[in-house]
Amino acid sequence: MTDDFLLETRGLTREFSGFTAVNKVDLRVRRHSIHALIGPNGAGKTTCFNLITKFLQPSSGAILLDGRDITRTKPADVARLGMVRSFQISATFPQLTSLENVEVALQRSLGRSFHFWRSKRTLAPLREQAMTLLDDVGLAFAANRVVADLPYGQKRALELATTLALNPEMLLLDEPTAGMGREDVARTVALIRRISPNRTILMVEHNLSVVADLSDRITVLARGEILAEGAYGAISTDPRVKEAYMGKGEPAHV
Amino acid sequence: MSKIPGALPARPAGSSLGVSRGLILVAVAAALLAAPFVFYPVMLMKVLCFALFATAVNLLLGYAGLLSFGHAMYFGGAAYVCAYARKELGWTPEASILAGVAFSAVFGLLTGLLSIRRSGIYFAMVTLALGQLFYFLCLQSPATGGEDGIQSVPRGLLFGALDLENNVTLYYFVLAVTGFGMLAAYRAINSPFGQILTAIRENEPRAISLGYRVAWFKALAFTLSAALAGLAGATKVLVFQLASLTDVSAPMSGEVVLMTLVGGMGTVLGPVVGAAIIVSMQNYLADVGEWLIVIQGLIFIATVSLFRRGVVGEIAARLRRGRGT
Ligand SMILES: Nc1ncnc2c1ncn2[C@@H]1O[C@H](COP(=O)(O)OP(=O)(O)OP(=O)(O)O)[C@@H](O)[C@H]1O
Ligand SMILES: [Mg+2]
């Protein structure tokens, strides 16, 4: 059980025209755990996410999901394998309503997404589930609002609801609480905790109190390389970690 | 091409509008049925064919966010196939039209798969290049009649009974075909597929991250659009009894994009209004010759820079604002 890693990267490396953004990263995320990936700005966290979800092709290294090599898998197929990501810059469908945003994710399970001859009304059975998901993130009141009109924090919450709509086995959350007010952060933390049993979560987060609250294990990334790994207590007192943050002139904002 | 301004999906009106909406529909239907007794039917049919053609482009541009500059390929290609089947092979009008549509659908799928590998302006360039290639093939091929085209295509009997030589009969047939094509487009837009297509236009990476293989959605949208363009082109052959190089030319591809933009892309009625405006303008300004191109160019610039929503889009936006939503 201790060696049960759902996600594993081996020597994951990505270069951008000579600049190595991610350098030989060996990441192991234990099944049913919440694993935080932290590090100063530009450390390569988002690039790691892009590599793992195959939005970027690694320069070298391998990625294994549940023991299966997904290094050559297409990004849409990674999602179909049950690993779904969110984006650092909130990713929604702005001209659709909140409800429609969630429906887009839900309707994949119906297997009718190519049915161009059917009415959209055939999606009605999804409505109840979509409303429940919106309610979970505190957005039921905005169900019929066009997303472009929502404030940033609510867009983030919607993105989380949309991600959860796929009921993924593994979630990659890129700064899920960024841009949220205190209350929304608390709600999001509670929600992540609530959905975490039976799921595996890899999370990039700058808010260290959220990290302390939620994560079972933490990996610190700096300049594309793994600097330290361990539980919050060990990481927060590690002098190398402190230096990495200070050196960048970026004190950890708690 | 990821975000189209003013490309809102049609939203259902409030129930209080239900009755007046019903009345409007009846009035419009009556006007459409009476029209050939007031206006010159061939002119009306031309508007209808182009309205359908623009609807096809709108499906791709307004809902999938893909700008094609090669749609004359499917319009003109289907026109040649229909004209050839009708005149040289003696097929019935309905079978000839279906042959044209089938050609465009298959051809659309193949060329679509090629074009969607690029996005934005590069997509437009690939469609333009493919269109030019096809134009050249049509110019060289013996089956198309080269510079002359296929002329004097007999209209014949529809379903072996209705004489299409009668302009009014033909008008009703073209009206039915256009109505069918527009309903088909409307349904596709308001289907589960249409919802995913809109999502892809709005945020492609997000759609991918939700597990949608976007290439297949774009390919299907492209195929449907090509098939509808083919339906318009094949029907046009019966009206003018002619399939020619003009139908497959780049200016034809440009004109239909102009109609879509002027009318309002991403709206259901926009392509109809755009087609009516451009076709009647071409008709009334036939004397100005070369200047027509200049005038069309000015309209294009004005639309793109001042009325990005097009005529129907602007009206809809004003109505929405008026209702305070
Ligand atoms: N597509 C790209 N092309 C070139 N360089 C890139 C690209 N994507 C990321 N980088 C560079 O890689 C480095 C790591 O970026 P990344 O976005 O992964 O950092 P991060 O750890 O997510 O930072 P933040 O906390 O600010 O989100 C940065 O220096 C960035 O400029
Ligand atoms: Mg980042």
Coordinates of C-alpha atoms and ligand atoms in Angstrom, one line a residue:
Chain A
M1 CA 0.0 0.0 0.0
T2 CA 2.8 2.4 0.8
D3 CA 4.2 2.0 -2.7
D4 CA 0.9 2.5 -4.4
F5 CA 1.6 5.5 -6.6
L6 CA -1.1 6.6 -9.0
L7 CA 1.0 9.1 -10.8
E8 CA 4.7 8.9 -11.3
T9 CA 7.1 10.9 -13.5
R10 CA 10.6 9.7 -14.3
G11 CA 13.3 12.2 -15.2
L12 CA 10.6 14.5 -16.6
T13 CA 12.4 17.3 -18.5
R14 CA 11.2 20.1 -20.7
E15 CA 13.4 22.6 -22.5
F16 CA 12.2 25.8 -24.1
S17 CA 14.8 26.8 -26.7
G18 CA 17.8 26.1 -24.5
F19 CA 16.1 27.0 -21.2
T20 CA 15.3 24.1 -19.0
A21 CA 12.0 24.9 -17.3
V22 CA 11.5 21.4 -15.8
N23 CA 14.6 19.4 -15.1
K24 CA 14.7 15.6 -14.4
V25 CA 11.7 15.7 -12.1
D26 CA 10.8 12.4 -10.4
L27 CA 7.4 13.0 -8.9
R28 CA 5.4 10.3 -7.1
V29 CA 1.9 10.9 -6.1
R30 CA 0.4 8.3 -3.7
R31 CA -3.1 7.0 -4.5
H32 CA -5.8 8.7 -2.5
S33 CA -3.5 11.4 -1.2
I34 CA -3.4 15.2 -1.5
H35 CA 0.0 16.1 -2.8
A36 CA 1.0 19.8 -3.0
L37 CA 3.5 21.1 -5.5
I38 CA 4.9 24.4 -4.3
G39 CA 7.8 26.7 -5.3
P40 CA 8.6 30.3 -6.2
N41 CA 7.2 32.0 -9.3
G42 CA 8.7 30.5 -12.4
A43 CA 9.8 27.3 -10.7
G44 CA 8.1 25.2 -13.4
K45 CA 5.0 24.1 -11.6
T46 CA 2.5 24.9 -14.3
T47 CA 4.9 23.5 -16.9
C48 CA 4.9 20.2 -14.9
F49 CA 1.1 20.2 -15.1
N50 CA 1.2 20.9 -18.8
L51 CA 3.6 18.0 -19.2
I52 CA 1.7 15.5 -17.0
T53 CA -1.6 16.3 -18.8
K54 CA 0.2 16.2 -22.2
F55 CA -0.6 19.8 -23.1
L56 CA 3.1 20.0 -23.6
Q57 CA 5.4 17.2 -24.9
P58 CA 8.3 16.4 -22.6
S59 CA 11.8 16.8 -24.0
S60 CA 12.7 13.6 -22.2
G61 CA 11.4 11.4 -19.3
A62 CA 8.3 9.3 -18.8
I63 CA 4.9 9.7 -17.2
L64 CA 3.0 6.8 -15.7
L65 CA -0.6 6.9 -14.6
D66 CA -1.6 3.9 -12.6
G67 CA 1.4 2.0 -14.0
R68 CA 0.5 2.8 -17.6
D69 CA 2.9 4.8 -19.7
I70 CA 1.1 8.0 -20.9
T71 CA 4.1 9.8 -22.2
R72 CA 2.7 9.6 -25.8
T73 CA -1.0 9.9 -25.0
K74 CA -3.0 12.8 -26.3
P75 CA -4.3 15.4 -23.8
A76 CA -8.0 14.6 -24.4
D77 CA -7.2 10.9 -23.8
V78 CA -5.4 11.6 -20.6
A79 CA -8.6 13.2 -19.4
R80 CA -10.5 10.1 -20.5
L81 CA -8.2 8.0 -18.4
G82 CA -9.5 9.9 -15.4
M83 CA -6.9 12.5 -14.8
V84 CA -8.4 16.0 -15.2
R85 CA -6.7 19.3 -14.7
S86 CA -7.7 22.9 -14.0
F87 CA -5.9 25.9 -15.2
Q88 CA -3.9 28.6 -13.5
I89 CA -5.7 31.3 -15.5
S90 CA -9.3 30.4 -14.8
A91 CA -10.6 28.4 -17.8
T92 CA -14.3 28.6 -18.5
F93 CA -16.6 29.0 -21.5
P94 CA -17.4 32.7 -21.1
Q95 CA -20.4 33.0 -23.4
L96 CA -22.2 30.1 -21.8
T97 CA -24.0 30.2 -18.5
S98 CA -22.6 28.5 -15.4
L99 CA -25.1 25.7 -15.8
E100 CA -24.1 25.1 -19.4
N101 CA -20.4 25.1 -18.4
V102 CA -21.0 22.2 -16.1
E103 CA -23.3 20.5 -18.6
V104 CA -20.5 20.6 -21.2
A105 CA -18.4 18.4 -18.8
L106 CA -21.3 16.2 -17.8
Q107 CA -22.6 15.5 -21.2
R108 CA -19.5 13.5 -22.1
S109 CA -20.8 10.6 -20.0
L110 CA -23.9 10.5 -22.2
G111 CA -21.9 9.6 -25.2
R112 CA -24.1 11.8 -27.4
S113 CA -21.7 14.6 -28.0
F114 CA -21.6 14.0 -31.8
H115 CA -25.4 13.9 -32.0
F116 CA -26.0 17.0 -34.1
W117 CA -29.6 15.9 -35.0
R118 CA -30.8 15.8 -31.4
S119 CA -32.2 18.8 -29.5
K120 CA -30.2 20.3 -26.7
R121 CA -33.2 19.5 -24.5
T122 CA -32.1 15.9 -24.4
L123 CA -29.5 17.2 -22.0
A124 CA -32.2 18.0 -19.5
P125 CA -31.6 14.9 -17.3
L126 CA -28.1 16.4 -16.5
R127 CA -29.6 19.5 -15.0
E128 CA -30.2 18.2 -11.5
Q129 CA -26.6 16.9 -11.2
A130 CA -25.3 20.2 -12.7
M131 CA -27.2 22.2 -10.1
T132 CA -25.8 20.0 -7.3
L133 CA -22.3 20.6 -8.5
L134 CA -22.9 24.4 -8.7
D135 CA -24.4 24.3 -5.2
D136 CA -21.3 22.6 -3.9
V137 CA -19.1 25.5 -5.0
G138 CA -21.7 28.1 -3.9
L139 CA -22.7 29.1 -7.3
A140 CA -26.3 27.9 -7.5
F141 CA -27.5 31.5 -7.5
A142 CA -25.5 32.1 -10.7
A143 CA -26.7 29.1 -12.6
N144 CA -28.2 31.1 -15.4
R145 CA -25.7 33.9 -15.6
V146 CA -23.4 34.2 -18.5
V147 CA -20.0 33.4 -17.1
A148 CA -18.2 36.4 -18.7
D149 CA -20.2 38.5 -16.2
L150 CA -19.0 36.6 -13.1
P151 CA -16.2 37.9 -10.8
Y152 CA -12.9 36.1 -10.9
G153 CA -13.3 34.1 -7.7
Q154 CA -16.6 32.7 -8.9
K155 CA -15.1 31.7 -12.3
R156 CA -12.5 29.7 -10.3
A157 CA -15.2 28.0 -8.3
L158 CA -17.1 27.2 -11.5
E159 CA -13.9 25.7 -13.0
L160 CA -13.7 23.4 -10.0
A161 CA -17.3 22.4 -10.4
T162 CA -16.7 21.7 -14.1
T163 CA -13.7 19.6 -13.2
L164 CA -15.6 17.7 -10.6
A165 CA -18.4 17.0 -13.0
L166 CA -16.2 14.5 -14.7
N167 CA -15.8 12.6 -11.4
P168 CA -12.1 12.1 -12.1
E169 CA -10.0 9.7 -10.2
M170 CA -7.1 12.1 -10.2
L171 CA -7.3 15.9 -10.2
L172 CA -4.6 18.4 -11.0
L173 CA -5.5 21.8 -9.6
D174 CA -3.4 24.8 -10.5
E175 CA -3.8 27.3 -7.8
P176 CA -7.5 26.6 -7.0
T177 CA -7.9 29.4 -4.5
A178 CA -6.0 32.2 -6.4
G179 CA -8.0 35.3 -6.6
M180 CA -10.6 34.2 -4.1
G181 CA -11.8 36.1 -1.0
R182 CA -11.3 34.6 2.5
E183 CA -14.8 33.0 2.6
D184 CA -14.4 31.4 -0.8
V185 CA -11.0 30.0 0.1
A186 CA -12.5 28.4 3.1
R187 CA -15.3 26.9 1.1
T188 CA -12.9 25.6 -1.6
V189 CA -10.7 24.0 1.0
A190 CA -13.7 22.3 2.6
L191 CA -14.9 21.2 -0.8
I192 CA -11.5 19.8 -1.7
R193 CA -11.3 17.9 1.5
R194 CA -14.8 16.6 1.1
I195 CA -14.2 15.2 -2.4
S196 CA -10.7 13.9 -1.6
P197 CA -11.6 10.4 -0.2
N198 CA -11.2 7.9 -3.0
R199 CA -9.5 10.5 -5.1
T200 CA -5.9 11.6 -5.8
I201 CA -5.1 15.3 -5.9
L202 CA -2.0 17.0 -7.1
M203 CA -2.3 20.7 -6.3
V204 CA -0.2 23.8 -7.0
E205 CA -0.9 26.4 -4.4
H206 CA 0.7 29.6 -3.2
N207 CA -1.4 30.0 -0.1
L208 CA 0.6 28.0 2.4
S209 CA -2.2 27.8 5.0
V210 CA -4.2 26.0 2.4
V211 CA -1.2 23.7 1.7
A212 CA -0.7 23.1 5.4
D213 CA -4.4 22.4 5.8
L214 CA -4.9 20.0 3.0
S215 CA -1.7 18.2 1.9
D216 CA -0.4 14.9 3.0
R217 CA 2.8 15.5 1.2
I218 CA 4.6 18.4 -0.4
T219 CA 7.1 18.6 -3.2
V220 CA 9.1 21.9 -3.5
L221 CA 10.2 22.8 -6.9
A222 CA 12.8 25.5 -7.7
R223 CA 14.3 26.4 -11.0
G224 CA 12.7 23.3 -12.5
E225 CA 14.2 20.9 -10.1
I226 CA 12.9 19.1 -7.0
L227 CA 14.4 20.9 -4.0
A228 CA 12.8 19.0 -1.1
E229 CA 9.9 16.7 -0.4
G230 CA 8.1 15.7 2.7
A231 CA 5.3 16.5 5.1
Y232 CA 4.5 20.2 5.9
G233 CA 6.3 20.3 9.2
A234 CA 9.6 19.2 7.7
I235 CA 9.2 21.4 4.6
S236 CA 8.3 24.5 6.4
T237 CA 11.5 24.4 8.5
D238 CA 13.8 23.3 5.7
P239 CA 16.4 26.0 5.3
R240 CA 16.9 25.3 1.6
V241 CA 13.2 25.9 1.0
K242 CA 13.3 29.2 2.9
E243 CA 16.2 30.3 0.9
A244 CA 14.6 29.4 -2.4
Y245 CA 11.6 31.6 -1.5
M246 CA 13.7 34.4 0.0
G247 CA 16.3 34.3 -2.8
K248 CA 13.5 35.1 -5.3
G249 CA 12.4 38.0 -3.1
E250 CA 9.1 36.1 -2.7
P251 CA 8.2 35.5 0.9
A252 CA 5.6 32.9 1.3
H253 CA 2.3 34.7 1.8
V254 CA 0.3 32.9 4.4
Chain B
M1 CA -10.3 32.9 -33.9
S2 CA -10.9 31.6 -30.4
K3 CA -13.4 34.3 -29.4
I4 CA -16.0 35.9 -31.7
P5 CA -17.6 39.1 -30.4
G6 CA -21.3 39.1 -30.3
A7 CA -21.6 35.4 -31.1
L8 CA -24.2 34.7 -28.5
P9 CA -26.2 31.6 -28.9
A10 CA -29.9 32.4 -29.5
R11 CA -31.7 32.4 -26.1
P12 CA -35.4 31.5 -25.8
A13 CA -37.6 34.6 -25.3
G14 CA -39.8 35.0 -22.3
S15 CA -43.2 33.4 -22.5
S16 CA -44.9 36.7 -22.8
L17 CA -43.4 37.0 -26.2
G18 CA -44.7 33.6 -27.2
V19 CA -47.9 34.9 -28.7
S20 CA -46.4 37.8 -30.7
R21 CA -43.7 35.5 -31.8
G22 CA -46.3 33.1 -33.2
L23 CA -48.0 36.0 -35.0
I24 CA -44.7 37.1 -36.5
L25 CA -44.0 33.5 -37.7
V26 CA -47.4 33.4 -39.5
A27 CA -46.9 36.8 -41.1
V28 CA -43.4 35.8 -42.3
A29 CA -44.7 32.5 -43.7
A30 CA -47.5 34.3 -45.6
A31 CA -45.1 36.8 -47.0
L32 CA -42.7 34.1 -48.1
L33 CA -45.6 32.2 -49.9
A34 CA -46.9 35.4 -51.6
A35 CA -43.4 36.7 -52.5
P36 CA -43.1 35.2 -56.0
F37 CA -46.3 37.1 -57.1
V38 CA -44.7 40.4 -56.1
F39 CA -41.0 40.0 -56.8
Y40 CA -39.2 38.4 -59.7
P41 CA -39.0 34.7 -58.6
V42 CA -35.5 34.0 -60.0
M43 CA -34.2 36.9 -57.9
L44 CA -35.9 35.6 -54.8
M45 CA -34.5 32.1 -55.4
K46 CA -31.0 33.6 -55.8
V47 CA -31.4 35.2 -52.4
L48 CA -32.6 31.9 -50.9
C49 CA -29.7 29.9 -52.3
F50 CA -27.2 32.4 -51.0
A51 CA -29.0 32.6 -47.7
L52 CA -28.5 28.8 -47.4
F53 CA -24.9 29.1 -48.5
A54 CA -24.3 31.8 -45.9
T55 CA -26.0 29.7 -43.3
A56 CA -23.5 27.0 -44.0
V57 CA -20.6 29.4 -43.6
N58 CA -22.2 30.8 -40.4
L59 CA -22.4 27.3 -38.9
L60 CA -18.6 27.2 -39.2
L61 CA -17.7 30.8 -38.5
G62 CA -20.3 31.8 -36.0
Y63 CA -20.4 28.6 -33.9
A64 CA -17.2 26.8 -34.5
G65 CA -15.2 30.0 -34.9
L66 CA -13.6 28.7 -38.1
L67 CA -13.2 31.2 -41.0
S68 CA -13.1 29.4 -44.3
F69 CA -12.1 31.2 -47.5
G70 CA -12.7 28.1 -49.6
H71 CA -16.3 27.4 -49.3
A72 CA -16.9 28.0 -53.0
M73 CA -15.3 24.5 -53.4
Y74 CA -18.4 22.9 -51.9
F75 CA -21.0 25.3 -53.4
G76 CA -19.5 25.1 -56.9
G77 CA -18.3 21.5 -56.6
A78 CA -21.9 20.4 -55.8
A79 CA -23.1 22.6 -58.6
Y80 CA -20.9 20.8 -61.2
V81 CA -21.9 17.4 -59.8
C82 CA -25.6 18.3 -59.9
A83 CA -25.4 19.8 -63.4
Y84 CA -23.5 16.9 -64.7
A85 CA -25.9 14.3 -63.2
R86 CA -28.9 16.2 -64.4
K87 CA -27.8 17.1 -67.9
E88 CA -25.3 14.4 -68.9
L89 CA -26.6 11.4 -66.9
G90 CA -30.3 12.4 -67.0
W91 CA -30.8 11.9 -63.3
T92 CA -34.0 13.3 -61.7
P93 CA -33.6 16.8 -60.1
E94 CA -33.9 15.4 -56.6
A95 CA -31.3 12.7 -57.2
S96 CA -28.9 15.3 -58.9
I97 CA -29.2 17.6 -55.9
L98 CA -28.5 14.7 -53.5
A99 CA -25.5 13.7 -55.6
G100 CA -24.1 17.2 -55.3
V101 CA -24.7 17.2 -51.5
A102 CA -23.0 13.8 -51.1
F103 CA -20.0 15.1 -53.1
S104 CA -19.7 18.2 -50.9
A105 CA -20.0 16.2 -47.7
V106 CA -17.3 13.7 -48.6
F107 CA -15.1 16.4 -50.1
G108 CA -15.7 18.6 -47.1
L109 CA -14.7 15.9 -44.7
L110 CA -11.4 15.2 -46.5
T111 CA -10.5 18.9 -47.0
G112 CA -11.8 19.7 -43.5
L113 CA -9.4 17.1 -41.9
L114 CA -6.6 18.8 -43.8
S115 CA -7.5 22.4 -42.8
I116 CA -8.3 21.9 -39.1
R117 CA -4.8 20.9 -38.4
R118 CA -4.1 24.6 -38.4
S119 CA -6.1 27.3 -36.6
G120 CA -6.9 31.0 -36.9
I121 CA -5.5 32.8 -39.9
Y122 CA -3.5 29.7 -41.0
F123 CA -6.7 27.7 -41.2
A124 CA -8.2 30.4 -43.5
M125 CA -5.0 30.3 -45.6
V126 CA -5.2 26.5 -46.0
T127 CA -8.9 26.7 -47.1
L128 CA -8.0 29.5 -49.5
A129 CA -5.2 27.4 -51.0
L130 CA -7.3 24.3 -51.3
G131 CA -10.0 26.4 -53.0
Q132 CA -7.6 27.8 -55.5
L133 CA -6.4 24.2 -56.3
F134 CA -9.9 23.0 -56.8
Y135 CA -10.6 26.0 -59.1
F136 CA -7.7 25.1 -61.2
L137 CA -8.8 21.4 -61.4
C138 CA -12.3 22.6 -62.5
L139 CA -10.7 24.8 -65.1
Q140 CA -8.7 21.9 -66.6
S141 CA -11.2 19.1 -66.2
P142 CA -13.2 18.2 -69.4
A143 CA -16.3 17.3 -67.3
T144 CA -16.9 20.8 -66.1
G145 CA -16.9 22.4 -69.5
G146 CA -13.9 24.7 -68.7
E147 CA -14.6 28.4 -69.3
D148 CA -18.1 27.7 -70.6
G149 CA -19.3 25.7 -67.6
I150 CA -22.2 23.3 -67.9
Q151 CA -25.0 25.3 -69.5
S152 CA -28.7 24.8 -70.3
V153 CA -29.2 22.3 -67.5
P154 CA -32.8 21.1 -67.8
R155 CA -34.9 21.7 -64.7
G156 CA -37.2 18.7 -65.2
L157 CA -39.9 17.2 -63.1
L158 CA -39.6 17.0 -59.3
F159 CA -40.6 13.6 -58.0
G160 CA -41.8 12.9 -61.5
A161 CA -44.7 15.2 -61.0
L162 CA -44.0 18.9 -60.3
D163 CA -42.8 20.8 -63.3
L164 CA -39.8 23.0 -62.2
E165 CA -39.8 24.9 -65.5
N166 CA -42.6 26.9 -63.8
N167 CA -40.7 29.6 -61.8
V168 CA -43.3 29.7 -59.0
T169 CA -43.2 26.0 -58.5
L170 CA -39.5 26.1 -58.5
Y171 CA -39.6 28.9 -56.0
Y172 CA -41.6 26.9 -53.5
F173 CA -39.2 24.0 -53.9
V174 CA -36.2 26.2 -53.3
L175 CA -38.0 27.8 -50.4
A176 CA -38.6 24.3 -48.9
V177 CA -35.0 23.3 -49.5
T178 CA -33.7 26.5 -47.9
G179 CA -36.1 26.1 -45.0
F180 CA -34.9 22.5 -44.5
G181 CA -31.3 23.5 -44.6
M182 CA -31.7 26.3 -42.1
L183 CA -33.7 24.1 -39.7
A184 CA -30.9 21.5 -40.0
A185 CA -28.3 24.2 -39.2
Y186 CA -30.4 25.4 -36.3
R187 CA -30.8 22.0 -34.9
A188 CA -27.1 21.2 -35.2
I189 CA -26.3 24.5 -33.3
N190 CA -28.8 23.7 -30.6
S191 CA -27.8 20.1 -30.1
P192 CA -25.5 18.4 -27.7
F193 CA -22.9 18.6 -30.5
G194 CA -23.5 22.3 -30.9
Q195 CA -22.9 22.9 -27.2
I196 CA -19.5 21.2 -27.4
L197 CA -18.7 23.1 -30.6
T198 CA -19.5 26.4 -28.8
A199 CA -17.3 25.3 -25.9
I200 CA -14.4 24.5 -28.2
R201 CA -14.8 27.9 -29.8
E202 CA -14.9 29.6 -26.4
N203 CA -11.9 27.8 -24.8
E204 CA -10.3 25.0 -26.8
P205 CA -7.7 23.9 -24.2
R206 CA -10.5 23.6 -21.6
A207 CA -12.6 21.5 -23.9
I208 CA -9.6 19.3 -24.5
S209 CA -8.9 19.0 -20.8
L210 CA -12.5 17.8 -20.3
G211 CA -11.7 14.9 -22.6
Y212 CA -13.1 16.1 -25.9
R213 CA -11.2 15.2 -29.0
V214 CA -11.7 18.5 -30.6
A215 CA -10.4 17.6 -34.1
W216 CA -13.4 15.3 -34.7
F217 CA -15.8 18.0 -33.6
K218 CA -14.3 20.5 -36.0
A219 CA -14.2 17.9 -38.7
L220 CA -17.9 17.2 -38.3
A221 CA -18.8 20.9 -38.2
F222 CA -16.8 21.3 -41.4
T223 CA -18.5 18.4 -43.0
L224 CA -22.0 19.6 -42.1
S225 CA -21.1 23.1 -43.3
A226 CA -19.8 21.7 -46.6
A227 CA -22.9 19.6 -47.1
L228 CA -25.2 22.6 -46.6
A229 CA -23.0 24.7 -49.0
G230 CA -23.4 21.9 -51.5
L231 CA -27.1 21.8 -51.0
A232 CA -27.2 25.5 -51.8
G233 CA -24.9 25.1 -54.9
A234 CA -26.8 22.2 -56.3
T235 CA -30.2 23.9 -55.8
K236 CA -28.8 27.0 -57.5
V237 CA -28.1 24.9 -60.6
L238 CA -31.8 24.3 -61.1
V239 CA -32.6 28.0 -60.8
F240 CA -30.0 29.3 -63.2
Q241 CA -29.6 26.1 -65.2
L242 CA -25.9 26.7 -65.1
A243 CA -22.8 25.5 -63.2
S244 CA -19.7 27.6 -63.9
L245 CA -16.3 28.6 -62.7
T246 CA -17.7 31.6 -60.9
D247 CA -19.3 29.2 -58.5
V248 CA -16.0 27.7 -57.4
S249 CA -14.0 30.9 -57.5
A250 CA -12.3 32.7 -54.6
P251 CA -14.5 35.8 -55.0
M252 CA -17.5 33.5 -54.4
S253 CA -15.9 32.3 -51.2
G254 CA -15.3 35.9 -50.1
E255 CA -18.8 37.1 -51.0
V256 CA -20.5 34.5 -48.8
V257 CA -18.3 35.4 -45.9
L258 CA -19.2 39.0 -46.5
M259 CA -22.9 38.1 -46.4
T260 CA -22.5 36.3 -43.1
L261 CA -20.6 39.1 -41.5
V262 CA -23.0 41.8 -42.8
G263 CA -26.1 39.9 -41.6
G264 CA -24.5 38.9 -38.3
M265 CA -22.5 35.8 -37.7
G266 CA -23.6 33.6 -34.8
T267 CA -27.3 34.6 -35.4
V268 CA -29.8 32.4 -37.1
L269 CA -31.3 35.1 -39.4
G270 CA -28.1 37.0 -40.0
P271 CA -27.1 34.9 -43.1
V272 CA -30.6 35.5 -44.7
V273 CA -30.5 39.2 -44.2
G274 CA -26.8 39.4 -45.3
A275 CA -27.7 37.4 -48.5
A276 CA -30.7 39.6 -49.2
I277 CA -28.6 42.8 -48.8
I278 CA -25.6 41.7 -50.9
V279 CA -27.7 40.0 -53.7
S280 CA -30.0 43.0 -54.1
M281 CA -27.1 45.3 -54.0
Q282 CA -25.4 43.4 -56.8
N283 CA -28.7 43.5 -58.7
Y284 CA -29.4 47.2 -58.4
L285 CA -25.8 48.2 -58.8
A286 CA -25.2 46.0 -61.8
D287 CA -24.4 49.1 -64.0
V288 CA -21.5 50.3 -61.9
G289 CA -19.4 47.3 -63.0
E290 CA -16.0 47.1 -61.5
W291 CA -17.0 49.6 -58.8
L292 CA -19.1 46.9 -57.2
I293 CA -16.0 45.3 -55.9
V294 CA -14.9 48.5 -54.3
I295 CA -18.3 49.1 -52.7
Q296 CA -18.3 45.5 -51.4
G297 CA -14.9 46.1 -50.0
L298 CA -16.0 49.3 -48.2
I299 CA -19.0 47.4 -46.8
F300 CA -16.7 44.7 -45.5
I301 CA -14.4 47.3 -43.8
A302 CA -17.4 49.1 -42.3
T303 CA -18.9 45.9 -40.9
V304 CA -15.6 44.6 -39.5
S305 CA -14.7 47.9 -37.9
L306 CA -18.1 49.5 -36.9
F307 CA -20.8 46.8 -36.8
R308 CA -19.0 43.7 -35.7
R309 CA -22.3 42.0 -34.8
G310 CA -23.8 42.6 -38.3
V311 CA -27.3 43.8 -38.9
V312 CA -29.2 41.1 -37.0
G313 CA -26.6 41.0 -34.2
E314 CA -26.9 44.7 -33.7
I315 CA -30.7 44.7 -33.6
A316 CA -30.7 41.7 -31.2
A317 CA -28.3 43.5 -28.9
R318 CA -30.4 46.6 -28.9
L319 CA -33.5 44.6 -28.1
R320 CA -31.8 42.8 -25.3
R321 CA -30.5 46.1 -23.9
G322 CA -34.1 47.6 -24.3
R323 CA -35.4 44.7 -22.2
G324 CA -32.7 45.4 -19.6
T325 CA -31.2 41.9 -19.7
Ligands
LIG1 N1 5.7 28.0 -23.6 C1 6.8 28.5 -23.0 N2 7.8 28.9 -23.7 C2 8.9 29.4 -23.1 N3 9.1 29.5 -21.8 C3 8.1 29.0 -21.0 C4 6.9 28.5 -21.6 N4 6.1 28.1 -20.5 C5 6.8 28.4 -19.4 N5 8.0 28.9 -19.7 C6 9.0 29.4 -18.7 O1 9.3 28.3 -17.8 C7 9.4 28.7 -16.5 C8 8.5 28.0 -15.6 O2 7.2 28.6 -15.8 P1 5.9 28.0 -15.1 O3 4.7 28.7 -15.6 O4 5.9 26.5 -15.1 O5 6.2 28.5 -13.6 P2 5.3 28.3 -12.3 O6 6.1 27.5 -11.3 O7 3.9 27.8 -12.7 O8 5.2 29.8 -11.8 P3 3.9 30.6 -11.2 O9 4.0 30.4 -9.7 O10 4.3 32.0 -11.5 O11 2.7 30.2 -11.8 C9 9.3 30.3 -16.6 O12 10.6 30.8 -16.6 C10 8.5 30.5 -17.8 O13 8.9 31.7 -18.4
MG2 MG 2.1 28.5 -12.6

